[in-house]
CSV table of C-alpha atoms in Angstrom, one decimal:
chain,number,residue,atom,x,y,z
F,1,MET,CA,82.4,90.6,115.8
F,2,ARG,CA,83.6,94.5,114.6
F,3,ILE,CA,87.1,94.6,114.5
F,4,LEU,CA,89.1,97.7,113.9
F,5,HIS,CA,92.6,97.1,112.2
F,6,LEU,CA,95.6,99.5,112.2
F,7,LEU,CA,98.4,100.3,110.2
F,8,ASN,CA,100.1,103.1,109.3
F,9,HIS,CA,99.1,102.6,105.5
F,10,THR,CA,97.2,100.3,102.7
F,11,THR,CA,100.5,101.2,100.2
F,12,GLN,CA,101.1,98.1,98.3
F,13,SER,CA,104.8,96.1,98.6
F,14,ASN,CA,105.1,96.1,102.0
F,15,GLY,CA,104.5,92.4,103.1
F,16,HIS,CA,102.6,93.7,106.5
F,17,VAL,CA,100.0,95.3,104.9
F,18,HIS,CA,99.5,92.5,102.3
F,19,ALA,CA,99.1,90.1,105.7
F,20,ALA,CA,96.5,92.9,107.3
F,21,VAL,CA,95.1,93.7,103.7
F,22,ASP,CA,94.3,90.0,102.9
F,23,LEU,CA,92.6,89.4,106.6
F,24,ALA,CA,90.2,92.5,106.8
F,25,CYS,CA,88.7,91.5,103.7
F,26,GLU,CA,88.7,88.0,104.8
F,27,GLN,CA,87.3,88.7,108.4
F,28,SER,CA,84.6,90.9,106.3
F,29,LYS,CA,83.7,88.0,103.9
F,30,LEU,CA,82.7,85.5,106.7
F,31,GLY,CA,80.1,88.6,108.5
F,32,HIS,CA,82.0,90.2,110.1
F,33,ALA,CA,82.2,93.9,110.6
F,34,VAL,CA,85.7,95.3,109.6
F,35,ALA,CA,87.6,98.4,108.9
F,36,VAL,CA,90.8,99.7,108.6
F,37,ALA,CA,92.4,102.9,109.6
F,38,SER,CA,96.1,104.0,108.3
F,39,GLY,CA,97.7,106.7,106.6
F,40,GLY,CA,95.9,105.9,103.5
F,41,GLY,CA,97.1,104.0,100.4
F,42,ASP,CA,96.5,102.0,97.1
F,43,PHE,CA,95.0,99.1,98.6
F,44,ASP,CA,91.8,100.9,100.1
F,45,ALA,CA,89.6,100.4,96.8
F,46,LEU,CA,89.9,97.0,97.2
F,47,LEU,CA,89.4,97.0,100.9
F,48,SER,CA,85.9,99.4,100.3
F,49,ARG,CA,84.9,96.4,97.3
F,50,ASN,CA,85.5,93.5,99.8
F,51,GLY,CA,82.8,95.6,102.2
F,52,VAL,CA,85.4,97.4,104.4
F,53,GLU,CA,85.6,100.6,105.9
F,54,ILE,CA,88.2,102.8,105.6
F,55,PHE,CA,89.7,105.5,108.5
F,56,THR,CA,92.1,107.8,108.3
F,57,ILE,CA,94.3,108.1,110.8
F,58,ASP,CA,97.8,109.6,110.8
F,59,HIS,CA,100.4,107.2,112.1
F,60,ARG,CA,103.6,110.1,111.3
F,61,ARG,CA,106.1,110.0,113.8
F,62,LYS,CA,106.1,113.7,115.4
F,63,ALA,CA,104.5,114.2,118.9
F,64,ALA,CA,101.9,116.7,117.6
F,65,THR,CA,100.8,114.4,115.1
F,66,LEU,CA,100.6,111.2,117.2
F,67,LEU,CA,98.9,113.5,120.4
F,68,ARG,CA,96.2,114.3,117.7
F,69,SER,CA,95.8,110.9,116.0
F,70,ALA,CA,95.3,109.0,119.4
F,71,TRP,CA,92.3,111.5,120.0
F,72,ALA,CA,90.9,110.7,116.7
F,73,LEU,CA,91.5,107.0,117.1
F,74,ARG,CA,89.8,107.1,120.6
F,75,ARG,CA,86.4,108.6,118.7
F,76,LEU,CA,87.0,106.1,116.3
F,77,VAL,CA,86.6,103.1,118.6
F,78,GLY,CA,83.7,104.4,119.8
F,79,ALA,CA,81.7,105.7,117.0
F,80,PHE,CA,82.7,102.0,115.4
F,81,SER,CA,81.6,100.1,118.1
F,82,ALA,CA,84.7,98.4,117.9
F,83,ASP,CA,85.1,95.0,119.8
F,84,ILE,CA,88.8,94.7,119.0
F,85,VAL,CA,91.5,97.3,117.8
F,86,HIS,CA,94.1,94.7,116.0
F,87,ALA,CA,97.4,96.6,115.7
F,88,HIS,CA,100.2,95.6,112.8
F,89,MET,CA,102.7,97.7,113.5
F,90,MET,CA,104.7,99.0,116.0
F,91,THR,CA,102.9,103.0,116.0
F,92,SER,CA,99.9,101.7,115.6
F,93,ALA,CA,100.3,99.3,118.9
F,94,VAL,CA,102.1,102.6,120.7
F,95,LEU,CA,98.7,104.6,119.4
F,96,ALA,CA,96.3,102.3,120.4
F,97,TRP,CA,97.0,100.8,123.8
F,98,PRO,CA,96.6,103.6,126.0
F,99,VAL,CA,93.1,104.1,124.0
F,100,CYS,CA,92.1,100.3,124.6
F,101,LYS,CA,93.1,100.7,128.0
F,102,LEU,CA,90.5,104.0,128.7
F,103,VAL,CA,87.8,102.0,126.4
F,104,GLY,CA,88.3,98.8,127.7
F,105,ILE,CA,88.6,96.7,125.2
F,106,PRO,CA,91.2,93.8,124.3
F,107,LEU,CA,94.7,95.0,122.0
F,108,VAL,CA,95.5,92.3,119.7
F,109,ALA,CA,98.9,93.1,117.8
F,110,THR,CA,101.0,90.9,115.0
F,111,VAL,CA,104.9,90.9,114.8
F,112,HIS,CA,105.5,91.0,111.3
F,113,ASN,CA,109.3,92.1,111.5
F,114,GLU,CA,110.7,91.1,114.9
F,115,PHE,CA,114.6,91.7,113.6
F,116,GLU,CA,113.1,95.6,114.1
F,117,LYS,CA,114.4,96.5,117.8
F,118,SER,CA,110.6,98.6,117.8
F,119,ALA,CA,109.5,95.0,117.9
F,120,ILE,CA,109.1,94.6,121.5
F,121,LEU,CA,106.6,97.4,121.8
F,122,MET,CA,103.7,95.0,119.9
F,123,GLY,CA,103.8,93.5,123.9
F,124,LEU,CA,101.6,96.0,124.8
F,125,GLY,CA,98.9,93.4,123.0
F,126,THR,CA,96.5,92.0,125.2
F,127,ARG,CA,97.6,89.0,122.8
F,128,VAL,CA,100.5,88.8,121.0
F,129,ILE,CA,100.2,86.9,117.1
F,130,ALA,CA,103.9,85.8,115.9
F,131,VAL,CA,103.6,85.1,111.7
F,132,SER,CA,105.7,82.4,112.5
F,133,ALA,CA,106.9,79.5,115.0
F,134,ALA,CA,110.5,81.3,115.1
F,135,VAL,CA,109.2,85.0,115.8
F,136,GLY,CA,107.3,83.3,118.8
F,137,SER,CA,110.8,82.4,119.6
F,138,SER,CA,112.3,85.6,119.3
F,139,MET,CA,109.9,86.9,120.9
F,140,ARG,CA,109.6,85.3,124.1
F,141,ARG,CA,113.5,85.9,124.5
F,142,ARG,CA,112.7,89.6,124.2
F,143,GLY,CA,110.8,89.1,127.1
F,144,ILE,CA,106.9,88.8,126.0
F,145,PRO,CA,105.3,86.5,128.3
F,146,ALA,CA,104.4,82.9,126.4
F,147,ALA,CA,100.9,83.7,128.3
F,148,LYS,CA,100.3,86.3,125.7
F,149,LEU,CA,101.9,85.2,122.1
F,150,ARG,CA,99.6,83.0,119.8
F,151,VAL,CA,101.7,82.2,117.0
F,152,ILE,CA,99.3,82.1,113.3
F,153,LEU,CA,101.7,81.1,110.3
F,154,ASN,CA,101.0,83.0,107.2
F,155,GLY,CA,99.0,82.7,104.4
F,156,THR,CA,97.6,84.2,101.5
F,157,ILE,CA,96.1,81.5,99.1
F,158,GLY,CA,92.4,82.6,98.6
F,159,SER,CA,92.9,86.5,99.8
F,160,ALA,CA,91.0,89.1,97.4
F,161,ARG,CA,94.3,90.8,97.1
F,162,LEU,CA,94.7,88.4,94.9
F,163,ALA,CA,91.4,87.1,93.0
F,164,SER,CA,91.9,88.8,89.7
F,165,ARG,CA,95.4,88.8,89.3
F,166,GLU,CA,96.9,87.5,85.9
F,167,THR,CA,97.4,84.1,85.0
F,168,THR,CA,99.0,83.9,81.9
F,169,PRO,CA,102.9,82.4,82.4
F,170,ILE,CA,105.3,85.1,81.3
F,171,ALA,CA,107.6,83.6,78.7
F,172,LEU,CA,110.6,83.0,80.4
F,173,ALA,CA,113.5,80.2,78.6
F,174,SER,CA,114.6,77.0,81.1
F,175,PRO,CA,116.2,77.0,83.4
F,176,SER,CA,115.2,80.2,84.5
F,177,LEU,CA,115.3,81.0,88.2
F,178,LEU,CA,113.8,84.0,89.4
F,179,PHE,CA,113.9,86.1,92.7
F,180,VAL,CA,110.6,88.7,93.7
F,181,GLY,CA,111.3,90.7,96.4
F,182,GLY,CA,112.6,93.8,97.9
F,183,LEU,CA,116.4,94.9,96.7
F,184,HIS,CA,117.7,95.3,100.5
F,185,PRO,CA,120.7,93.5,101.8
F,186,ARG,CA,118.8,91.5,104.1
F,187,LYS,CA,117.4,89.7,101.4
F,188,GLY,CA,120.5,87.4,100.7
F,189,LEU,CA,120.6,89.0,97.1
F,190,ALA,CA,125.0,89.2,97.0
F,191,ASP,CA,125.1,86.0,98.2
F,192,LEU,CA,122.2,85.1,95.2
F,193,PHE,CA,124.8,86.6,92.4
F,194,ALA,CA,127.5,85.1,93.4
F,195,ALA,CA,125.9,81.7,93.3
F,196,PHE,CA,124.6,82.3,90.0
F,197,GLU,CA,128.2,83.0,88.9
F,198,LEU,CA,129.0,79.3,89.7
F,199,VAL,CA,126.3,78.3,88.4
F,200,HIS,CA,125.8,80.0,85.0
F,201,HIS,CA,129.5,78.9,84.9
F,202,ARG,CA,128.5,75.0,84.7
F,203,HIS,CA,125.4,75.9,83.2
F,204,PRO,CA,125.6,78.5,80.5
F,205,GLN,CA,121.7,78.4,79.5
F,206,ALA,CA,120.4,79.1,82.7
F,207,ARG,CA,119.0,83.0,83.4
F,208,LEU,CA,118.2,84.9,86.6
F,209,HIS,CA,115.3,87.1,86.6
F,210,ILE,CA,115.3,89.2,89.6
F,211,VAL,CA,111.9,91.4,90.3
F,212,GLY,CA,111.6,94.4,92.2
F,213,ASP,CA,112.8,97.2,93.5
F,214,GLY,CA,114.7,98.8,96.2
F,215,PRO,CA,117.3,101.7,97.7
F,216,PHE,CA,119.8,99.4,97.0
F,217,ALA,CA,119.2,98.6,93.3
F,218,GLU,CA,121.8,100.6,91.5
F,219,GLY,CA,124.7,99.3,94.1
F,220,TYR,CA,123.5,95.5,92.8
F,221,ARG,CA,123.2,96.4,89.6
F,222,ASP,CA,126.8,97.7,89.6
F,223,LEU,CA,127.4,94.8,91.3
F,224,VAL,CA,126.1,92.1,88.6
F,225,ALA,CA,127.8,94.6,85.6
F,226,GLY,CA,130.9,93.0,87.3
F,227,LEU,CA,130.3,89.6,87.4
F,228,SER,CA,131.2,87.1,84.0
F,229,CYS,CA,127.4,86.0,83.9
F,230,ARG,CA,126.1,89.7,83.8
F,231,GLU,CA,124.3,89.1,80.4
F,232,ALA,CA,122.5,86.4,82.4
F,233,VAL,CA,121.1,88.3,85.1
F,234,ARG,CA,118.0,90.1,84.2
F,235,PHE,CA,116.8,93.0,86.4
F,236,GLU,CA,112.9,93.1,85.5
F,237,GLY,CA,112.2,96.1,88.2
F,238,SER,CA,108.7,96.4,90.6
F,239,LYS,CA,106.0,94.2,88.8
F,240,SER,CA,102.3,95.0,90.6
F,241,ASP,CA,101.4,91.3,90.2
F,242,PRO,CA,104.6,88.8,90.2
F,243,PHE,CA,102.3,85.3,89.8
F,244,PRO,CA,102.7,85.7,86.4
F,245,TRP,CA,106.4,85.5,87.0
F,246,MET,CA,106.2,82.9,89.2
F,247,LEU,CA,104.4,80.4,86.9
F,248,GLY,CA,106.9,81.0,84.2
F,249,ALA,CA,109.8,80.1,86.5
F,250,ASP,CA,111.4,77.0,86.6
F,251,ILE,CA,112.7,77.6,90.0
F,252,PHE,CA,112.0,80.4,93.0
F,253,VAL,CA,115.1,81.3,94.7
F,254,LEU,CA,114.9,83.2,98.6
F,255,PRO,CA,118.3,83.6,99.8
F,256,SER,CA,117.3,85.7,102.9
F,257,HIS,CA,119.0,86.4,105.9
F,258,ALA,CA,116.2,86.7,107.9
F,259,ASP,CA,112.5,86.6,106.8
F,260,PRO,CA,109.8,86.4,109.4
F,261,ALA,CA,107.2,84.6,107.6
F,262,PRO,CA,107.6,85.3,103.9
F,263,LEU,CA,104.5,85.3,102.2
F,264,VAL,CA,105.6,85.5,98.2
F,265,LEU,CA,106.7,81.6,99.3
F,266,SER,CA,102.8,81.1,99.9
F,267,GLU,CA,102.7,82.5,96.3
F,268,ALA,CA,105.4,80.7,94.6
F,269,ARG,CA,104.1,77.2,96.1
F,270,GLU,CA,100.7,77.9,95.0
F,271,ALA,CA,102.4,78.6,91.1
F,272,GLY,CA,104.0,75.2,91.2
F,273,CYS,CA,107.6,76.8,91.3
F,274,ALA,CA,110.1,74.5,92.4
F,275,VAL,CA,111.7,76.6,95.3
F,276,VAL,CA,115.5,76.8,97.0
F,277,ALA,CA,115.4,78.8,100.4
F,278,THR,CA,117.8,79.9,103.1
F,279,HIS,CA,116.8,77.8,106.6
F,280,VAL,CA,115.9,81.1,108.5
F,281,ASP,CA,113.2,82.7,110.6
F,282,GLY,CA,110.0,81.7,109.4
F,283,ILE,CA,111.3,80.1,106.0
F,284,PRO,CA,111.6,76.5,106.7
F,285,GLU,CA,107.9,76.5,108.1
F,286,LEU,CA,106.3,77.6,105.1
F,287,LEU,CA,108.3,74.8,103.5
F,288,GLU,CA,106.9,72.5,105.6
F,289,GLY,CA,110.1,71.8,107.3
F,290,GLY,CA,112.0,71.4,104.1
F,291,GLU,CA,109.3,69.1,102.4
F,292,ALA,CA,107.8,71.7,100.6
F,293,GLY,CA,111.3,72.8,99.1
F,294,VAL,CA,114.7,72.7,98.9
F,295,LEU,CA,116.2,75.0,102.1
F,296,VAL,CA,120.6,75.8,102.1
F,297,PRO,CA,122.0,77.9,105.2
F,298,ALA,CA,122.1,81.2,105.3
F,299,ARG,CA,125.2,83.3,104.0
F,300,ASP,CA,126.7,80.6,101.9
F,301,PRO,CA,126.8,80.9,98.2
F,302,ASP,CA,128.6,77.7,97.7
F,303,ALA,CA,125.9,75.6,99.3
F,304,LEU,CA,123.2,77.8,97.1
F,305,ALA,CA,125.2,77.2,94.5
F,306,ALA,CA,125.0,73.5,94.3
F,307,ALA,CA,121.5,73.3,94.9
F,308,LEU,CA,120.2,75.5,92.2
F,309,SER,CA,122.7,73.6,90.1
F,310,GLY,CA,121.9,69.9,91.1
F,311,LEU,CA,118.5,71.0,89.8
F,312,ILE,CA,119.6,72.6,86.9
F,313,ALA,CA,121.3,69.4,85.9
F,314,ALA,CA,118.1,66.8,86.6
F,315,PRO,CA,114.8,68.3,85.1
F,316,ASP,CA,113.1,65.5,86.8
F,317,ALA,CA,114.2,66.7,89.9
F,318,ILE,CA,112.6,70.2,88.7
F,319,ASN,CA,109.7,68.6,88.5
F,320,HIS,CA,110.4,66.5,91.8
F,321,TRP,CA,110.5,69.8,93.9
F,322,ARG,CA,107.5,71.2,91.7
F,323,ASP,CA,105.2,68.6,93.0
F,324,ARG,CA,106.7,68.8,96.1
F,325,SER,CA,105.8,72.6,96.5
F,326,GLN,CA,102.1,71.6,96.6
F,327,HIS,CA,102.6,69.4,99.9
F,328,ARG,CA,100.2,70.4,102.7
F,329,ILE,CA,99.7,73.8,100.7
F,330,ASP,CA,96.1,74.3,102.1
F,331,ARG,CA,97.7,75.5,105.4
F,332,LEU,CA,98.4,78.7,103.5
F,333,ARG,CA,94.9,79.9,102.8
F,334,ILE,CA,93.7,82.9,103.9
F,335,ALA,CA,90.6,81.2,105.2
F,336,ARG,CA,93.0,79.1,108.3
F,337,VAL,CA,94.6,82.6,109.0
F,338,ALA,CA,91.3,84.4,109.4
F,339,ARG,CA,89.7,81.1,111.4
F,340,GLU,CA,92.9,81.4,113.9
F,341,THR,CA,92.9,85.3,114.3
F,342,LEU,CA,89.1,85.0,115.7
F,343,ASP,CA,89.8,82.1,118.3
F,344,VAL,CA,92.8,84.9,119.2
F,345,TYR,CA,90.5,87.7,119.4
F,346,ASP,CA,87.5,85.6,121.4
F,347,GLU,CA,90.9,84.7,124.0
F,348,ALA,CA,91.6,88.3,124.3
F,349,LEU,CA,87.2,89.2,125.0
F,350,SER,CA,86.9,86.5,127.1
F,351,GLN,CA,90.1,88.0,129.4
F,352,PHE,CA,88.4,91.5,129.5
F,353,GLY,CA,84.6,89.5,130.3
F,354,ARG,CA,83.6,90.8,126.8
F,355,LYS,CA,81.6,88.9,124.1
F,356,ALA,CA,81.2,90.7,120.8
F,357,ARG,CA,78.6,92.8,119.6
F,358,SER,CA,76.7,91.8,116.7
F,359,ALA,CA,78.5,92.4,113.3
F,360,LEU,CA,75.5,95.3,112.2
F,361,PRO,CA,74.5,97.9,111.8
F,362,ARG,CA,77.9,99.2,110.3
F,363,THR,CA,78.2,103.0,110.8
F,364,SER,CA,77.7,105.1,107.7
């Protein structure tokens, strides 16, 4: 099959980019001809090493730019002989829709961030992939026909992106709590800091490590500076590879208010962390409904503090949840994601009365 992925850019630290890069590399590994067209970024070298062709399509939202990009995409689809165009963000779907209509090939669109109003535009796809059942339900409520929707739960274990990562744990004093993600209100960091203030009062030996960065970083540092637990909170900054921090942590915490299907939970489980996370969106699915991690209500610092304190007070409980993190973990492998995605492509091609072309020869 000849597969063209379309996304805004290939810059590290965006979850939808990580998911698209993982999928493209795995599809190439399976013998398909795969290309990525985007505004470029630091994953381009990885994609090339894994046999994925790289093309530039400017996604800047200016009328003249988008018109030129649509024409460039039309030429690329023909030159690459694409069977499928797979769009990963709203601008990509809007660019691809008229081109796919004109050429007569299916457009598959993945909804990564359903909380954005523009996500409804992903309904332009012949098939719409939701990254969790919760996202699928949300998109149905917003008007996307169930006949178009398919759920493929995110998973990243075994991906080419993570193949050469560091596996030596960062030495963290126990009990250590770890958050990895963007420093954004959607991630519930204010709740985490309020909860940790209570945890630290009961367990002054506890330490909280924050790995990540974002536009609200300074505000969060100011917030923590006013807490009695401030000396026990470490802002570690953004890390190109947070996995060693996960390997060194006792408890991974994700207090999100909204999170469609965070890849970070796949990595935290692979690292063997005990996981505490909020019961929102796709998080329960990634934690096997609470069998692979402790689920707490969102926006409830008291409940979060109680769960964390309970684990810290009983080291055997931490070990129990470390073991539980491995429950059905094979579901989170990229091989499963790629296989299910290829099935969706076959469905879409059948709807168009088409068959996939040979993966070879590749374009030069």
